[in-house]
Short mmCIF file of C-alpha atoms in Angstrom, two decimals:
data_model
loop_
_atom_site.label_atom_id
_atom_site.label_comp_id
_atom_site.label_asym_id
_atom_site.label_seq_id
_atom_site.Cartn_x
_atom_site.Cartn_y
_atom_site.Cartn_z
CA MET O 97 60.90 57.43 -61.86
CA SER O 98 58.29 59.80 -60.43
CA THR O 99 57.14 60.04 -56.85
CA LYS O 100 53.63 59.80 -58.31
CA ALA O 101 54.21 56.06 -58.53
CA LEU O 102 52.32 54.45 -55.69
CA PHE O 103 53.98 52.23 -53.15
CA SER O 104 52.51 49.87 -50.59
CA ILE O 105 54.11 47.85 -47.84
CA LEU O 106 52.89 44.42 -46.89
CA CYS O 107 54.11 42.90 -43.67
CA THR O 108 54.97 39.55 -42.17
CA SER O 109 54.22 39.91 -38.51
CA LEU O 110 53.92 38.31 -35.16
CA CYS O 111 50.34 38.16 -33.94
CA MET O 112 49.33 41.39 -32.21
CA ASP O 113 49.01 41.48 -28.46
CA VAL O 114 45.50 42.84 -27.93
CA SER O 115 44.27 43.25 -24.37
CA MET O 116 40.78 43.63 -22.98
CA ALA O 117 41.55 47.18 -22.02
CA GLN O 118 42.01 47.93 -25.71
CA SER O 119 38.76 46.21 -26.66
CA GLY O 120 36.64 47.77 -23.96
CA GLN O 121 36.56 44.86 -21.53
CA ASN O 122 37.77 44.97 -17.97
CA ALA O 123 37.68 41.84 -15.86
CA PRO O 124 38.97 41.24 -12.34
CA PRO O 125 41.62 38.53 -11.98
CA ALA O 126 40.23 35.03 -11.64
CA LYS O 127 40.94 33.25 -8.39
CA SER O 128 42.73 30.40 -10.18
CA ILE O 129 45.49 32.60 -11.60
CA ALA O 130 48.87 31.88 -10.04
CA ILE O 131 51.33 34.69 -10.64
CA ASP O 132 55.06 33.96 -10.68
CA THR O 133 56.71 34.97 -7.43
CA VAL O 134 60.34 34.14 -8.21
CA ASP O 135 62.47 37.28 -8.02
CA HIS O 136 64.88 36.21 -10.75
CA PHE O 137 64.45 34.34 -14.02
CA ASP O 138 67.05 33.00 -16.40
CA ALA O 139 64.64 33.30 -19.33
CA HIS O 140 61.39 35.10 -20.01
CA LEU O 141 58.55 34.13 -22.30
CA THR O 142 56.58 36.57 -24.45
CA LEU O 143 53.08 35.63 -25.60
CA ARG O 144 50.91 37.32 -28.20
CA ALA O 145 47.46 36.52 -29.53
CA HIS O 146 45.28 37.43 -32.48
CA TYR O 147 41.58 36.75 -33.09
CA ASP O 148 40.51 36.64 -36.75
CA GLY O 149 36.77 36.28 -36.12
CA SER O 150 36.72 32.52 -35.65
CA THR O 151 40.07 31.34 -34.28
CA VAL O 152 42.63 32.63 -31.81
CA ARG O 153 46.20 32.27 -32.97
CA LEU O 154 48.87 32.24 -30.25
CA ARG O 155 52.59 32.89 -30.66
CA TRP O 156 55.22 32.84 -27.97
CA ALA O 157 59.00 32.88 -27.71
CA PRO O 158 61.72 32.74 -25.04
CA ASP O 159 64.36 35.46 -24.80
CA ALA O 160 67.42 33.42 -23.79
CA PRO O 161 69.18 30.34 -25.23
CA SER O 162 68.99 28.51 -21.90
CA GLY O 163 65.20 28.79 -21.90
CA TRP O 164 64.95 27.92 -25.59
CA LEU O 165 67.08 24.77 -25.23
CA ASN O 166 65.23 23.50 -22.17
CA ALA O 167 61.79 24.24 -23.59
CA ASN O 168 62.70 22.37 -26.78
CA VAL O 169 63.15 19.29 -24.58
CA GLN O 170 60.47 19.82 -21.94
CA GLY O 171 57.87 21.47 -24.16
CA TYR O 172 55.38 24.26 -23.55
CA HIS O 173 52.06 24.06 -21.73
CA VAL O 174 49.37 26.29 -23.25
CA GLU O 175 46.26 26.97 -21.20
CA ARG O 176 43.08 29.03 -21.57
CA LEU O 177 40.79 30.61 -19.01
CA ASP O 178 37.30 31.67 -20.18
CA LEU O 179 36.30 34.99 -18.61
CA GLY O 180 32.82 34.88 -20.12
CA LEU O 181 30.87 37.81 -21.46
CA GLU O 182 31.75 41.34 -20.48
CA GLY O 183 30.54 42.05 -16.96
CA ASP O 184 29.89 38.39 -16.12
CA SER O 185 31.45 38.36 -12.65
CA ALA O 186 30.17 34.84 -11.93
CA ALA O 187 32.06 33.46 -14.93
CA VAL O 188 35.23 35.13 -13.74
CA ALA O 189 34.83 33.88 -10.18
CA ASN O 190 34.36 30.28 -11.33
CA ALA O 191 36.89 30.32 -14.14
CA ALA O 192 39.67 27.77 -14.28
CA PHE O 193 42.48 27.14 -16.73
CA ILE O 194 42.13 24.26 -19.19
CA ALA O 195 44.95 22.88 -21.33
CA LEU O 196 44.72 23.33 -25.10
CA ALA O 197 46.63 20.08 -25.62
CA PRO O 198 46.75 16.89 -23.51
CA THR O 199 50.54 17.03 -23.29
CA ALA O 200 53.23 19.68 -23.56
CA LEU O 201 53.83 21.01 -27.07
CA LYS O 202 57.31 20.07 -28.30
CA PRO O 203 59.16 20.72 -31.55
CA LEU O 204 58.82 18.13 -34.28
CA ASP O 205 61.29 15.29 -34.29
CA ILE O 206 63.59 14.91 -37.28
CA PRO O 207 61.19 12.69 -39.29
CA GLY O 208 58.44 15.20 -38.55
CA TRP O 209 60.50 18.09 -39.92
CA ARG O 210 61.35 16.05 -43.02
CA ALA O 211 57.67 15.29 -43.61
CA LEU O 212 56.76 18.96 -43.16
CA HIS O 213 59.51 19.97 -45.59
CA ASP O 214 58.18 17.46 -48.12
CA GLN O 215 54.72 19.06 -47.77
CA LEU O 216 56.13 22.59 -48.09
CA PRO O 217 59.27 22.27 -50.24
CA THR O 218 59.38 26.01 -51.01
CA ASP O 219 59.16 27.09 -47.37
CA ASN O 220 62.86 27.53 -46.54
CA TYR O 221 62.02 28.69 -43.02
CA VAL O 222 60.74 25.22 -42.15
CA MET O 223 64.10 23.75 -43.07
CA VAL O 224 66.03 26.41 -41.13
CA ALA O 225 63.90 26.08 -37.98
CA GLY O 226 64.22 22.30 -37.88
CA GLU O 227 67.95 22.39 -38.49
CA MET O 228 68.63 25.02 -35.82
CA ILE O 229 66.61 23.18 -33.17
CA HIS O 230 68.07 19.74 -33.73
CA GLU O 231 71.62 20.92 -34.32
CA ALA O 232 71.50 22.63 -30.92
CA LEU O 233 70.16 19.46 -29.28
CA GLN O 234 72.90 17.18 -30.60
CA PRO O 235 74.91 15.74 -27.68
CA GLU O 236 78.19 16.93 -29.15
CA ASN O 237 76.82 20.47 -29.33
CA MET O 238 75.32 20.59 -25.86
CA GLY O 239 78.67 20.66 -24.11
CA LEU O 240 81.30 23.36 -24.23
CA LYS O 241 83.89 22.72 -26.90
CA ASN O 242 87.44 23.01 -25.58
CA GLY O 243 86.21 25.17 -22.72
CA ASP O 244 85.17 27.90 -25.16
CA PHE O 245 82.39 29.42 -23.06
CA LEU O 246 82.00 32.54 -25.20
CA GLY O 247 82.05 30.65 -28.49
CA SER O 248 79.43 28.15 -27.30
CA SER O 249 77.22 30.93 -25.97
CA ASN O 250 77.39 32.83 -29.25
CA THR O 251 76.61 29.68 -31.23
CA PHE O 252 73.50 28.93 -29.18
CA GLN O 253 72.43 32.56 -29.43
CA GLU O 254 72.77 32.47 -33.22
CA ARG O 255 70.86 29.20 -33.54
CA MET O 256 68.07 30.49 -31.35
CA GLY O 257 67.94 33.74 -33.34
CA PHE O 258 67.59 31.97 -36.68
CA ALA O 259 65.00 29.56 -35.25
CA LEU O 260 62.87 32.36 -33.80
CA LEU O 261 63.14 34.42 -36.98
CA SER O 262 62.03 31.41 -39.01
CA ALA O 263 59.02 31.03 -36.71
CA ASP O 264 58.16 34.70 -37.28
CA MET O 265 58.38 34.30 -41.04
CA SER O 266 56.48 31.02 -41.39
CA TRP O 267 53.44 29.83 -39.43
CA PRO O 268 54.18 26.15 -40.24
CA ALA O 269 57.70 26.69 -38.90
CA ALA O 270 56.27 28.28 -35.75
CA LYS O 271 53.93 25.35 -35.13
CA GLY O 272 56.67 22.84 -35.91
CA SER O 273 58.93 24.64 -33.42
CA ALA O 274 56.22 24.50 -30.72
CA LEU O 275 56.15 28.30 -30.72
CA GLY O 276 52.60 28.70 -31.96
CA THR O 277 49.18 27.09 -31.92
CA GLU O 278 45.56 27.82 -32.75
CA ASP O 279 42.49 27.76 -30.55
CA PRO O 280 39.27 27.43 -32.59
CA ALA O 281 37.14 26.55 -29.54
CA VAL O 282 36.31 30.13 -28.57
CA VAL O 283 32.93 31.83 -28.23
CA MET O 284 32.45 35.19 -29.89
CA GLY O 285 32.03 37.99 -27.37
CA HIS O 286 33.89 36.24 -24.56
CA GLY O 287 37.09 37.34 -22.94
CA TYR O 288 39.96 34.89 -22.56
CA LEU O 289 43.15 34.74 -20.56
CA TYR O 290 45.90 32.57 -22.03
CA ARG O 291 49.12 31.49 -20.42
CA VAL O 292 52.17 29.58 -21.63
CA TRP O 293 54.78 28.00 -19.39
CA CYS O 294 57.51 25.41 -19.53
CA ALA O 295 58.01 22.69 -16.94
CA ALA O 296 61.77 23.14 -16.95
CA ASN O 297 63.79 21.99 -13.97
CA PRO O 298 64.28 25.18 -11.89
CA ALA O 299 67.67 23.86 -10.84
CA VAL O 300 68.70 24.09 -14.51
CA VAL O 301 66.82 27.15 -15.74
CA ARG O 302 64.07 29.29 -14.27
CA MET O 303 61.51 30.51 -16.78
CA ASP O 304 58.55 32.74 -16.08
CA THR O 305 54.98 32.28 -17.28
CA ALA O 306 53.64 34.42 -20.12
CA TYR O 307 50.08 35.77 -20.07
CA VAL O 308 47.87 37.55 -22.56
CA VAL O 309 44.26 38.69 -22.28
CA LEU O 310 42.10 38.84 -25.39
CA SER O 311 38.52 39.68 -26.35
CA THR O 312 36.59 37.97 -29.12
CA ALA O 313 34.03 40.79 -29.34
CA LYS O 314 35.20 41.39 -32.89
CA ALA O 315 37.91 40.32 -35.29
CA GLN O 316 41.17 42.15 -34.79
CA GLU O 317 42.84 44.00 -37.63
CA ILE O 318 46.59 44.39 -37.87
CA PRO O 319 47.31 48.05 -38.62
CA ARG O 320 48.85 48.94 -41.94
CA PRO O 321 52.44 50.17 -42.03
CA ILE O 322 52.75 53.92 -42.39
CA ILE O 323 55.15 55.44 -44.91
CA THR O 324 56.08 58.83 -43.50
CA GLU O 325 58.48 60.07 -46.16
CA VAL O 326 59.23 59.44 -49.85
CA LEU O 327 62.45 60.94 -51.19
CA GLU O 328 63.11 61.18 -54.93
CA ARG O 329 66.77 60.88 -55.88
CA ASP O 330 68.68 60.15 -59.07
CA HIS O 331 67.10 56.95 -60.40
CA THR O 332 66.20 56.03 -56.82
CA ILE O 333 63.21 56.35 -54.51
CA VAL O 334 63.86 56.19 -50.76
CA LEU O 335 61.00 55.15 -48.47
CA ASN O 336 61.03 55.92 -44.76
CA TRP O 337 58.75 54.60 -42.06
CA PRO O 338 59.25 55.03 -38.29
CA ARG O 339 60.87 52.07 -36.60
CA SER O 340 59.41 52.87 -33.18
CA ALA O 341 55.84 52.67 -34.50
CA HIS O 342 56.34 49.34 -36.26
CA GLU O 343 58.99 47.24 -34.53
CA LYS O 344 56.60 45.70 -31.98
CA ILE O 345 54.15 44.70 -34.71
CA TYR O 346 56.14 43.67 -37.76
CA THR O 347 59.09 41.37 -38.30
CA ALA O 348 59.68 41.87 -42.03
CA TYR O 349 58.25 43.71 -44.99
CA ASP O 350 57.38 43.16 -48.63
CA ILE O 351 57.55 46.36 -50.68
CA GLU O 352 55.28 46.68 -53.69
CA ARG O 353 55.12 49.32 -56.43
CA SER O 354 52.36 50.42 -58.76
CA ASP O 355 52.95 52.23 -62.05
CA ASP O 356 49.28 52.51 -63.04
CA GLY O 357 47.78 54.59 -60.25
CA GLY O 358 47.23 51.73 -57.84
CA LYS O 359 45.36 49.34 -60.14
CA THR O 360 48.08 46.71 -59.97
CA PHE O 361 51.15 46.24 -57.81
CA PHE O 362 54.30 44.16 -58.15
CA LYS O 363 56.80 43.27 -55.48
CA VAL O 364 60.11 45.12 -55.56
CA ASN O 365 62.11 42.93 -53.17
CA LYS O 366 63.02 39.30 -53.81
CA GLN O 367 63.30 38.43 -50.12
CA PRO O 368 61.36 39.95 -47.19
CA TYR O 369 63.03 43.13 -46.00
CA ILE O 370 64.25 42.88 -42.41
CA HIS O 371 65.68 45.89 -40.61
CA PHE O 372 68.33 44.44 -38.34
CA THR O 373 69.72 46.54 -35.51
CA ASN O 374 73.04 46.38 -33.68
CA PRO O 375 72.63 46.61 -29.88
CA ASP O 376 76.24 47.83 -29.63
CA LEU O 377 75.41 50.99 -31.61
CA PRO O 378 73.43 53.98 -30.35
CA PRO O 379 69.69 53.54 -30.99
CA ARG O 380 68.03 55.42 -33.83
CA LYS O 381 64.49 56.74 -33.74
CA ASP O 382 63.71 56.29 -37.44
#
């Protein structure tokens, strides 16, 4: 095989977090914004947004099993604040958050997951997400088995990990998990501040509020992955791309190859390629 064969990488990604500073807008904080003042949280939320020219797509996720479990019961509140056109100080001063849904967004119940699976029988991530969420919520799984604190903690961590990965890999799984939603009611050229929070009992778990600022001045493009090195070996081609430049944008990759100068491509991998890391090992820069 020659290195003249062309390769491309297609990605499955979380929505990009694009701020007004990146799009040329700067707006002072609205008076109705309440910033968390608790000095310690048991779980944090991360929120990202992407504008495709007509609709804003929002994705969020907790970083701890305690927050994930409680939010799966209590649900997430998603709110939007319209900052108006760039430089419109009056719009900012009078802005107020409005809810995108009349009630908290919660994961589908079991019949809902079954119906979604029937609609999308080839989407395995839907099945995994639903199973992980409802297995974790079973009464017999909520308590500690035989006092095995470490074992229970690891089990919840694994279930949360598979559920969040499934939401990354499948938008229907994300929406079914109450980890994503769309906002089509936006005006082009306006700036928006979104926030997501969970009404969890602070005596059980304290979760912070996630914010993201976004401009709809123009549709946002997700940058293409960058292949930095192609090594030709015996019957093998090795592709390298920098982890540090991609890990905050992409979750998984499809790798395609062309043998006709880029006219047509075919996928090399059967399953999306995911570069897992071990936090117990020294970090690598590649």
